[in-house]
Amino acid sequence: MPELPEVQTVVDQLDERLTGRRIALGGAFLWHGTAGYPEADALIARVAGRQVAGVRRRAKYILVDLGDDLLLVIHLRMTGNLHFAAPEDPAHPYLRVRLPLDNGQELRFADMRKFGRFYAGVPNELDTVIPLARLGPEPLDEGFTPVVLGERLAGKRGPIKSALLDQAVLAGLGNIYVDEALFRAGINPLRPAGSLAAVELDQLHAGIGAALREALANRGTSFRDYLSVSGETGDNEPNLQVFRRHGQSCVRCGQPLARIVVGGRGTHYCPNCQR
DNA sequence: CGGACAACCTGGTTGC
DNA sequence: TGCAACCAGGTTGTCC
């Protein structure tokens, strides 16, 4: 489900409602596969009794700071959803994890497709399990410039679409916002990643920033499954200009938008505006 | 190293 | 209507 704007929306709400809370005893994985590392019981034991010092985001990972360098890391993957509930509230049909809190509420994780994962450990330990240390730059950080973008793409022969989806190249983009950024930049998704001229890097950098900032302002895009912690959909769908709009008219030139497959992913673009 | 592709899961949509 | 095939916002592992 979620890309940078959706994960950031979740993180903001979690930070507000979880920071300062202590994780109580009695947590449980209802689907053990959701425990990525360590295994379910050990993970519960590690986080039980810890107080949340803050919640932040890196790429599409949610980092829950539990003090003493211990992190609870959550990745929502396609259909993961975090929400708060009272213990007696009926369980969501795809409830996978329950973490009771010291205020009588519990943090719940529901995930239809079971792709979402929890990890707990100190940073060095987590690096052996998830590629936190190998993630590319954050596209909304001040240090991310068109020059940096060019450095990340240099020498890459594969399509720009695939390169932008690679979290080691640039962190946080997914299928929606890559398509939207390329459209805003007027760049064909099949262009070899390392072949962009300086002007195109400027346009792509601007397109990425515009697509992400607009989505953030609208708390993300909800196509089917995505809901924030407060259970609300994002309002960004009307702002999408190409994603899943194949067959409709391009907002810029009026020609029909197309859908192709690039790197195994559905890709939406305007053949006229993105040559 | 890059690229193609299967795998992990379940449910919704599409097409015959 | 019925059912099979295909599709899905993500990531990882394997094979060439």
Coordinates of C-alpha atoms (C1' of nucleotides) in Angstrom, one line a residue:
Chain A
M1 CA 0.0 0.0 0.0
P2 CA 2.1 2.8 1.2
E3 CA 4.9 4.9 -0.2
L4 CA 6.7 7.8 1.4
P5 CA 3.6 10.1 1.9
E6 CA 1.4 7.4 3.3
V7 CA 4.1 6.1 5.7
Q8 CA 4.9 9.6 6.8
T9 CA 1.2 10.2 7.6
V10 CA 1.2 7.0 9.7
V11 CA 4.4 8.0 11.4
D12 CA 3.1 11.5 12.3
Q13 CA 0.0 10.0 13.9
L14 CA 2.0 7.3 15.7
D15 CA 4.4 9.8 17.0
E16 CA 1.6 11.9 18.4
R17 CA -0.2 9.0 20.1
L18 CA 2.5 6.5 20.9
T19 CA 5.4 8.6 22.1
G20 CA 5.6 8.5 25.9
R21 CA 3.6 5.3 26.1
R22 CA 5.1 2.2 27.6
I23 CA 4.5 -1.2 25.9
A24 CA 2.9 -3.5 28.4
L25 CA 3.2 -7.2 28.9
G26 CA 0.9 -9.6 27.0
G27 CA 1.7 -8.6 23.4
A28 CA 1.2 -11.3 20.8
F29 CA 1.7 -12.2 17.2
L30 CA -1.4 -13.8 15.8
W31 CA 0.5 -14.7 12.6
H32 CA 4.1 -15.6 13.4
G33 CA 5.3 -14.8 9.9
T34 CA 4.8 -11.1 10.7
A35 CA 7.8 -11.3 13.1
G36 CA 10.7 -10.7 10.7
Y37 CA 13.5 -10.7 13.4
P38 CA 13.8 -12.1 16.0
E39 CA 11.1 -14.7 16.1
A40 CA 7.7 -13.8 17.6
D41 CA 8.1 -14.6 21.3
A42 CA 11.6 -13.1 21.4
L43 CA 10.5 -10.0 19.7
I44 CA 7.6 -9.5 22.1
A45 CA 10.0 -10.1 25.0
R46 CA 12.4 -7.4 23.7
V47 CA 9.8 -4.7 23.4
A48 CA 7.8 -5.5 26.5
G49 CA 8.2 -2.9 29.2
R50 CA 9.9 -0.3 27.0
Q51 CA 8.8 3.3 26.7
V52 CA 8.5 4.9 23.3
A53 CA 10.9 7.8 22.9
G54 CA 9.7 8.8 19.4
V55 CA 8.6 7.5 16.0
R56 CA 10.2 8.4 12.8
R57 CA 10.5 7.3 9.1
R58 CA 13.4 6.1 6.9
A59 CA 12.4 5.2 3.4
K60 CA 9.2 3.2 3.9
Y61 CA 10.3 1.8 7.3
I62 CA 8.6 3.0 10.5
L63 CA 11.2 3.3 13.3
V64 CA 9.9 3.2 16.8
D65 CA 12.6 4.4 19.2
L66 CA 12.5 2.4 22.4
G67 CA 15.6 3.9 24.1
D68 CA 19.0 2.4 24.7
D69 CA 19.4 2.2 20.9
L70 CA 16.7 -0.4 20.7
L71 CA 14.4 0.1 17.7
L72 CA 11.1 -1.5 16.8
V73 CA 11.0 -1.4 13.0
I74 CA 7.7 -1.9 11.1
H75 CA 7.3 -2.2 7.3
L76 CA 3.7 -2.1 6.1
R77 CA 4.5 -3.6 2.7
M78 CA 1.3 -3.8 0.7
T79 CA -1.6 -4.0 3.0
G80 CA -0.3 -3.4 6.6
N81 CA -2.3 -1.1 8.8
L82 CA -1.6 0.2 12.3
H83 CA -4.4 1.3 14.6
F84 CA -5.3 1.8 18.2
A85 CA -8.1 -0.1 19.9
A86 CA -9.4 -1.1 23.4
P87 CA -8.6 -4.7 24.3
E88 CA -12.3 -5.6 24.2
D89 CA -12.9 -4.1 20.7
P90 CA -13.6 -6.7 18.1
A91 CA -10.6 -7.8 16.1
H92 CA -10.1 -6.7 12.6
P93 CA -10.5 -9.8 10.3
Y94 CA -6.8 -9.7 9.4
L95 CA -5.4 -8.8 12.8
R96 CA -1.7 -10.1 13.0
V97 CA -0.2 -8.3 16.0
R98 CA -1.4 -6.9 19.3
L99 CA 0.8 -4.7 21.5
P100 CA -0.9 -3.6 24.8
L101 CA 0.1 -0.2 26.1
D102 CA 0.2 1.2 29.6
N103 CA -2.8 3.4 29.0
G104 CA -5.2 0.5 28.6
Q105 CA -5.3 0.8 24.8
E106 CA -3.4 -1.5 22.4
L107 CA -1.6 -0.9 19.2
R108 CA -2.8 -3.3 16.6
F109 CA -1.4 -4.4 13.2
A110 CA -3.8 -5.8 10.6
D111 CA -2.4 -7.1 7.3
M112 CA -4.5 -9.0 4.7
R113 CA -1.7 -10.2 2.6
K114 CA 0.8 -11.0 5.4
F115 CA 3.7 -9.2 3.7
G116 CA 4.2 -6.7 6.5
R117 CA 7.1 -7.3 9.0
F118 CA 8.2 -6.3 12.5
Y119 CA 11.8 -6.2 13.5
A120 CA 13.4 -5.4 16.8
G121 CA 17.1 -4.8 17.7
V122 CA 19.9 -2.3 17.8
P123 CA 21.0 -0.7 14.6
N124 CA 24.1 -2.9 13.9
E125 CA 22.0 -6.0 14.5
L126 CA 19.2 -4.8 12.3
D127 CA 21.6 -4.1 9.4
T128 CA 22.1 -7.9 9.1
V129 CA 18.4 -8.4 8.5
I130 CA 17.1 -5.3 6.7
P131 CA 19.1 -3.0 4.4
L132 CA 18.7 0.2 6.5
A133 CA 22.3 1.2 5.9
R134 CA 22.1 0.7 2.2
L135 CA 19.1 3.0 1.6
G136 CA 19.5 5.9 -0.8
P137 CA 18.9 9.5 0.2
E138 CA 15.6 10.9 1.4
P139 CA 14.1 12.8 -1.5
L140 CA 12.7 15.5 0.7
D141 CA 15.9 16.2 2.6
E142 CA 17.7 19.5 1.9
G143 CA 20.8 17.7 0.8
F144 CA 19.0 15.9 -2.0
T145 CA 19.7 18.1 -5.1
P146 CA 19.6 17.5 -8.8
V147 CA 23.3 16.8 -8.7
V148 CA 22.9 14.1 -6.1
L149 CA 20.1 12.6 -8.1
G150 CA 22.5 12.5 -11.1
E151 CA 25.2 10.8 -9.0
R152 CA 22.7 8.1 -7.8
L153 CA 21.7 7.4 -11.4
A154 CA 25.1 7.6 -13.0
G155 CA 26.2 4.5 -15.0
K156 CA 22.8 2.8 -14.8
R157 CA 21.7 1.3 -18.1
G158 CA 18.3 0.1 -16.9
P159 CA 15.1 2.1 -17.3
I160 CA 14.7 5.2 -15.1
K161 CA 11.4 3.8 -13.8
S162 CA 13.2 0.8 -12.3
A163 CA 16.0 2.8 -10.9
L164 CA 13.7 5.2 -9.1
L165 CA 11.9 2.2 -7.5
D166 CA 15.2 0.9 -6.1
Q167 CA 15.3 2.0 -2.5
A168 CA 19.1 1.8 -2.6
V169 CA 19.1 4.5 -5.3
L170 CA 16.5 6.8 -3.7
A171 CA 14.4 6.0 -0.6
G172 CA 10.7 6.2 -0.3
L173 CA 9.3 6.2 -3.9
G174 CA 7.0 3.5 -5.0
N175 CA 4.9 2.7 -8.1
I176 CA 2.5 5.6 -7.8
Y177 CA 4.9 8.4 -7.2
V178 CA 7.6 7.2 -9.7
D179 CA 5.0 7.4 -12.5
E180 CA 3.7 10.8 -11.3
A181 CA 7.3 12.2 -11.0
L182 CA 8.3 11.1 -14.5
F183 CA 5.1 12.6 -15.9
R184 CA 5.7 15.9 -14.2
A185 CA 9.3 15.8 -15.5
G186 CA 8.2 14.9 -19.1
I187 CA 10.6 11.9 -19.1
N188 CA 9.8 8.5 -20.7
P189 CA 9.9 5.7 -18.1
L190 CA 12.0 3.6 -20.4
R191 CA 14.9 6.1 -20.7
P192 CA 18.2 4.6 -19.5
A193 CA 18.6 5.9 -16.0
G194 CA 22.2 7.2 -16.5
S195 CA 21.4 9.0 -19.7
L196 CA 19.5 12.0 -18.3
A197 CA 20.9 15.5 -19.2
A198 CA 21.4 18.1 -16.5
V199 CA 18.2 19.9 -17.5
E200 CA 16.3 16.6 -17.2
L201 CA 17.7 15.9 -13.8
D202 CA 16.5 19.3 -12.7
Q203 CA 13.0 18.5 -14.0
L204 CA 13.0 15.1 -12.5
H205 CA 14.1 16.4 -9.1
A206 CA 11.4 19.0 -9.2
G207 CA 8.8 16.4 -10.3
I208 CA 9.7 14.1 -7.4
G209 CA 9.4 16.9 -4.9
A210 CA 6.2 18.1 -6.3
A211 CA 4.5 14.7 -6.4
L212 CA 5.6 13.9 -2.9
R213 CA 4.8 17.2 -1.3
E214 CA 1.3 17.4 -2.9
A215 CA 0.6 13.8 -1.6
L216 CA 1.9 14.6 1.8
A217 CA -0.4 17.7 2.0
N218 CA -3.3 15.4 1.3
R219 CA -2.2 12.6 3.7
G220 CA -1.4 10.2 0.9
T221 CA -3.3 8.2 -1.7
S222 CA -5.9 5.5 -0.9
F223 CA -6.6 3.2 -3.8
R224 CA -8.1 0.2 -1.9
D225 CA -6.4 -0.8 1.4
Y226 CA -4.5 2.2 2.7
L227 CA -5.8 3.8 5.9
S228 CA -4.0 6.0 8.3
V229 CA -3.7 5.2 12.0
S230 CA -6.8 7.2 12.6
G231 CA -8.6 5.0 10.1
E232 CA -9.0 7.7 7.4
T233 CA -8.2 7.5 3.7
G234 CA -5.8 9.8 2.1
D235 CA -7.2 12.5 -0.2
N236 CA -4.5 12.6 -2.8
E237 CA -6.1 10.5 -5.6
P238 CA -7.6 13.5 -7.4
N239 CA -4.1 14.9 -7.8
L240 CA -2.7 11.8 -9.6
Q241 CA -2.2 12.7 -13.3
V242 CA -1.2 9.4 -14.8
F243 CA -1.3 6.6 -12.3
R244 CA -4.0 4.1 -13.3
R245 CA -5.4 6.7 -15.7
H246 CA -4.5 4.8 -18.9
G247 CA -7.1 5.4 -21.6
Q248 CA -8.0 8.8 -20.2
S249 CA -6.9 12.1 -21.7
C250 CA -3.6 13.6 -20.7
V251 CA -4.1 16.7 -18.6
R252 CA -1.4 18.5 -20.5
C253 CA -1.9 17.5 -24.2
G254 CA -5.2 15.7 -24.3
Q255 CA -3.8 12.6 -25.9
P256 CA -4.7 9.2 -24.4
L257 CA -2.5 8.0 -21.6
A258 CA -0.9 4.5 -21.9
R259 CA 0.0 1.6 -19.7
I260 CA 3.0 -0.6 -20.3
V261 CA 5.0 -3.0 -18.1
V262 CA 8.5 -1.9 -17.0
G263 CA 10.6 -4.2 -14.8
G264 CA 7.5 -6.2 -14.1
R265 CA 5.5 -3.2 -12.8
G266 CA 2.5 -1.6 -14.4
T267 CA 3.7 1.8 -15.7
H268 CA 1.4 4.7 -16.6
Y269 CA 2.5 7.6 -18.8
C270 CA 1.7 10.0 -21.7
P271 CA 3.4 8.8 -24.9
N272 CA 3.1 12.3 -26.3
C273 CA 4.5 14.3 -23.3
Q274 CA 7.1 11.7 -22.2
R275 CA 9.1 11.0 -25.4
Chain B
dC1 C1' 26.5 -5.8 -11.2
dG2 C1' 22.2 -5.8 -13.8
dG3 C1' 18.1 -7.8 -15.3
dA4 C1' 14.3 -11.2 -15.4
dC5 C1' 11.5 -13.6 -12.6
dA6 C1' 9.5 -16.3 -8.9
dA7 C1' 8.1 -16.1 -4.3
dC8 C1' 5.6 -14.4 -0.3
dC9 C1' -0.3 -13.9 0.5
dT10 C1' -5.3 -12.7 -0.2
dG11 C1' -8.9 -10.7 -2.6
dG12 C1' -10.8 -7.9 -6.4
dT13 C1' -11.4 -7.4 -11.3
dT14 C1' -11.5 -8.9 -16.0
dG15 C1' -12.5 -11.8 -19.7
dC16 C1' -14.1 -15.8 -21.9
Chain C
dT1 C1' -23.7 -16.9 -14.0
dG2 C1' -19.1 -19.5 -13.3
dC3 C1' -14.6 -19.8 -13.2
dA4 C1' -9.8 -19.1 -14.5
dA5 C1' -6.5 -15.8 -15.3
dC6 C1' -4.6 -11.7 -14.1
dC7 C1' -3.7 -7.8 -11.3
dA8 C1' -2.3 -5.2 -6.9
dG9 C1' 0.7 0.7 -3.7
dG10 C1' 6.7 -3.9 -1.8
dT11 C1' 10.8 -6.4 -1.1
dT12 C1' 13.9 -10.4 -1.3
dG13 C1' 16.2 -14.3 -3.2
dT14 C1' 17.7 -17.0 -7.2
dC15 C1' 19.4 -17.7 -11.6
dC16 C1' 21.7 -16.3 -15.7

